[in-house]
XYZ file of C-alpha atoms in Angstrom:
260
model
C 87.360 137.153 -71.167
C 83.721 137.749 -70.009
C 81.100 135.345 -71.608
C 77.427 135.912 -71.339
C 75.501 132.899 -69.899
C 71.910 133.785 -69.912
C 69.507 136.760 -69.441
C 65.951 137.439 -68.275
C 63.588 140.341 -68.515
C 61.558 141.027 -65.218
C 58.701 143.410 -65.286
C 56.486 144.987 -62.605
C 59.413 145.164 -60.119
C 61.543 148.323 -59.384
C 64.806 146.457 -58.763
C 67.618 148.262 -57.142
C 69.117 145.715 -54.851
C 71.001 142.476 -55.893
C 73.215 140.393 -54.110
C 74.745 136.921 -54.887
C 75.583 134.011 -52.383
C 77.123 130.786 -53.734
C 74.505 129.716 -56.373
C 71.614 132.059 -55.348
C 70.676 135.602 -56.360
C 68.775 137.838 -53.889
C 66.801 140.898 -55.167
C 64.209 143.249 -53.763
C 60.537 142.691 -54.465
C 59.556 146.322 -55.097
C 59.553 147.800 -51.606
C 57.729 144.972 -49.725
C 60.082 141.971 -49.726
C 62.867 139.748 -51.195
C 63.149 137.300 -54.058
C 65.632 134.501 -54.038
C 66.487 133.198 -57.582
C 68.579 130.348 -58.945
C 71.328 130.783 -61.582
C 68.622 130.586 -64.274
C 66.443 133.168 -62.724
C 63.854 130.892 -61.464
C 62.170 131.964 -58.196
C 62.988 129.583 -55.515
C 61.917 131.566 -52.324
C 60.311 134.837 -51.319
C 59.882 136.760 -48.114
C 57.191 139.406 -47.598
C 57.875 142.435 -45.363
C 55.219 144.402 -43.381
C 56.678 147.792 -43.920
C 57.940 149.577 -46.947
C 61.642 148.678 -47.570
C 64.284 150.998 -48.889
C 67.507 149.187 -48.916
C 70.584 151.364 -48.601
C 73.171 148.489 -47.940
C 72.670 144.790 -47.762
C 74.696 141.571 -46.936
C 73.879 137.917 -47.503
C 75.181 135.007 -45.512
C 73.859 131.566 -46.497
C 70.084 131.997 -46.033
C 70.296 135.061 -43.780
C 70.069 138.702 -45.020
C 71.148 141.785 -43.365
C 69.417 145.094 -44.750
C 69.954 148.780 -43.774
C 66.943 150.722 -44.264
C 67.840 154.415 -43.800
C 64.188 155.657 -44.511
C 62.956 153.899 -41.550
C 66.149 154.258 -39.574
C 66.502 150.616 -38.792
C 68.310 147.359 -39.697
C 66.266 144.306 -40.809
C 67.524 140.905 -40.152
C 65.865 138.200 -42.311
C 66.264 134.435 -42.061
C 64.821 132.377 -44.914
C 65.465 129.103 -43.119
C 63.654 130.178 -40.008
C 60.977 132.274 -41.980
C 61.567 135.224 -39.550
C 62.705 138.682 -39.305
C 63.889 141.052 -36.757
C 64.190 144.762 -36.672
C 66.938 146.706 -34.891
C 66.076 150.523 -34.517
C 69.129 152.701 -35.086
C 69.765 155.841 -32.763
C 68.323 159.034 -33.972
C 70.881 160.877 -36.329
C 72.587 157.715 -37.251
C 74.461 158.695 -40.429
C 76.913 155.904 -40.890
C 76.945 153.627 -43.821
C 78.123 150.100 -43.566
C 81.081 148.994 -45.841
C 81.206 145.267 -45.305
C 80.816 142.331 -42.798
C 83.682 141.247 -40.627
C 82.031 138.438 -38.770
C 78.634 136.781 -38.853
C 77.115 134.548 -36.244
C 73.548 133.356 -35.392
C 73.229 136.132 -32.760
C 75.078 139.058 -34.108
C 76.884 140.603 -37.057
C 80.049 142.767 -36.830
C 80.565 145.316 -39.547
C 83.028 147.881 -40.573
C 82.222 151.350 -42.078
C 84.075 153.107 -44.766
C 85.974 155.306 -42.211
C 87.311 152.142 -40.287
C 84.719 152.311 -37.383
C 83.380 149.010 -36.198
C 79.746 148.271 -35.209
C 78.101 145.142 -33.634
C 74.464 144.515 -34.341
C 72.957 142.075 -31.778
C 69.937 140.424 -33.267
C 68.935 138.855 -29.811
C 68.854 141.998 -27.862
C 67.904 144.343 -30.792
C 70.894 146.616 -30.208
C 73.693 148.246 -32.066
C 76.848 149.673 -30.649
C 80.446 150.454 -31.489
C 83.100 147.818 -30.838
C 86.906 147.826 -31.211
C 88.666 146.122 -34.031
C 87.817 142.324 -33.770
C 91.148 140.349 -33.311
C 92.605 139.166 -36.632
C 89.628 139.109 -38.796
C 91.034 141.895 -41.016
C 94.747 141.107 -41.620
C 95.033 144.256 -43.833
C 93.498 146.602 -41.628
C 96.537 148.373 -40.186
C 98.197 148.598 -43.648
C 95.088 150.052 -45.087
C 94.689 152.612 -42.398
C 98.357 153.487 -42.780
C 98.030 154.002 -46.557
C 95.042 156.310 -46.002
C 96.914 158.385 -43.426
C 99.867 158.653 -45.822
C 97.622 159.705 -48.827
C 98.291 156.454 -50.895
C 94.640 155.735 -50.919
C 91.416 157.781 -50.567
C 89.034 155.145 -49.836
C 88.914 151.390 -49.116
C 87.042 149.052 -51.420
C 87.552 145.918 -49.501
C 88.849 145.825 -45.926
C 89.203 142.023 -45.786
C 91.039 141.681 -49.265
C 93.276 144.738 -48.750
C 92.115 146.907 -51.705
C 91.696 150.684 -51.830
C 91.834 153.380 -54.429
C 92.845 157.001 -55.015
C 90.702 159.524 -56.913
C 92.255 161.337 -59.937
C 90.804 163.774 -62.141
C 89.916 161.288 -64.728
C 90.232 157.844 -63.120
C 90.466 155.736 -60.040
C 93.928 154.352 -59.275
C 93.371 151.058 -57.634
C 96.030 149.522 -55.163
C 96.314 146.280 -53.101
C 98.266 146.480 -49.802
C 98.462 142.670 -49.990
C 100.514 142.248 -53.103
C 101.147 145.559 -54.567
C 98.762 145.176 -57.576
C 97.802 148.608 -59.297
C 95.213 148.986 -61.849
C 92.977 151.874 -63.268
C 89.184 152.471 -63.583
C 87.277 155.109 -65.471
C 85.978 158.006 -63.269
C 82.525 157.518 -64.541
C 81.957 154.672 -62.093
C 79.625 155.466 -59.156
C 80.642 152.409 -57.310
C 84.024 150.508 -57.073
C 83.814 146.711 -56.516
C 86.164 144.040 -55.297
C 85.383 140.415 -54.619
C 87.555 137.351 -54.968
C 90.139 139.204 -57.026
C 87.370 140.613 -59.470
C 87.561 144.382 -59.536
C 84.957 146.523 -61.271
C 83.896 150.109 -61.869
C 80.139 150.140 -62.059
C 78.629 153.215 -63.874
C 75.257 153.832 -65.377
C 76.568 153.634 -69.029
C 79.249 150.903 -68.551
C 80.855 148.505 -66.341
C 84.668 148.005 -66.384
C 85.647 144.656 -65.149
C 89.220 143.976 -64.309
C 90.467 140.320 -63.531
C 93.896 139.028 -63.697
C 95.181 142.149 -65.334
C 92.609 141.879 -68.231
C 89.980 144.447 -68.717
C 86.508 143.959 -70.127
C 83.896 146.717 -70.630
C 80.187 145.804 -70.310
C 77.448 148.152 -71.888
C 73.734 148.101 -71.381
C 71.039 147.512 -73.860
C 69.831 150.524 -75.895
C 67.487 152.461 -73.759
C 68.783 150.964 -70.359
C 71.262 151.761 -67.848
C 73.045 149.832 -65.124
C 71.614 149.895 -61.702
C 73.164 146.802 -60.038
C 76.168 144.482 -60.086
C 77.546 141.748 -57.936
C 79.584 138.413 -58.301
C 79.909 135.031 -56.837
C 81.812 131.776 -57.348
C 79.990 128.646 -58.383
C 82.028 125.234 -59.004
C 85.069 127.386 -59.015
C 83.825 129.604 -61.741
C 83.605 133.435 -61.416
C 79.973 134.463 -62.169
C 78.949 138.134 -62.432
C 75.464 139.451 -62.616
C 74.155 142.904 -63.993
C 70.889 144.475 -63.531
C 69.832 146.949 -66.198
C 66.702 149.342 -65.946
C 64.481 150.869 -68.784
C 65.190 154.658 -68.695
C 61.479 155.075 -69.345
C 60.180 152.442 -66.971
C 62.045 151.538 -63.751
C 59.782 148.386 -63.403
C 61.193 146.814 -66.462
C 64.662 145.350 -65.960
C 67.129 143.019 -67.585
C 69.154 140.607 -65.380
C 72.133 139.131 -67.230
C 74.676 136.561 -65.931
C 78.266 136.349 -67.048
C 81.207 133.964 -66.586
C 84.786 135.098 -66.453
């Protein structure tokens, strides 16, 4: 089901952030910037940051990047096309984590949090504030909220696609309010992922990939553990990327691409 395409060892970089967008891969450059790689792991762009960067959540849209840096209590907007960045300071005591992007324009980003609250980040005015549910951008929003209220799911994986899960003693039960799909992932996962129909349970010792009712288990190299996972679609093919880190040297990492 899952076929390895290529791999690359990257040293002298403590990678902990990875996102894919179309045929590009975005990773952190230690704590001072971002690299953009192609699908053969060649560096095609780089953006340097002035301050130390600790990414808690990040989202990519074309050549723009949204980063939540909780250590500095701010949001950093990066435009590779314009070669610019903007910083939006968060209110003191801001404890919310961002789940996914609802709408992205050249002036602002609307996001939803795991608890269903909405925020708007305005890059022009350097402000963030709560907003109501944006029109019909989330067709499964009401159904997911109802499923949470009734105890059918405990958490939402993807508000746009309509996926959630319920915690069990030994597993995560997946559920789609869109088509009634159900599936299981091992409880060892620290992150549950869904994008374009690809479901995954990401753990340090293994990653379970579930696609079209078929499950594949990925394991790291000896002496390594998984620290990152994401996916994209290139020429109608589903592409996955994993990042593995050396247990004894966090600056030695393997990046591996797979095709479903």
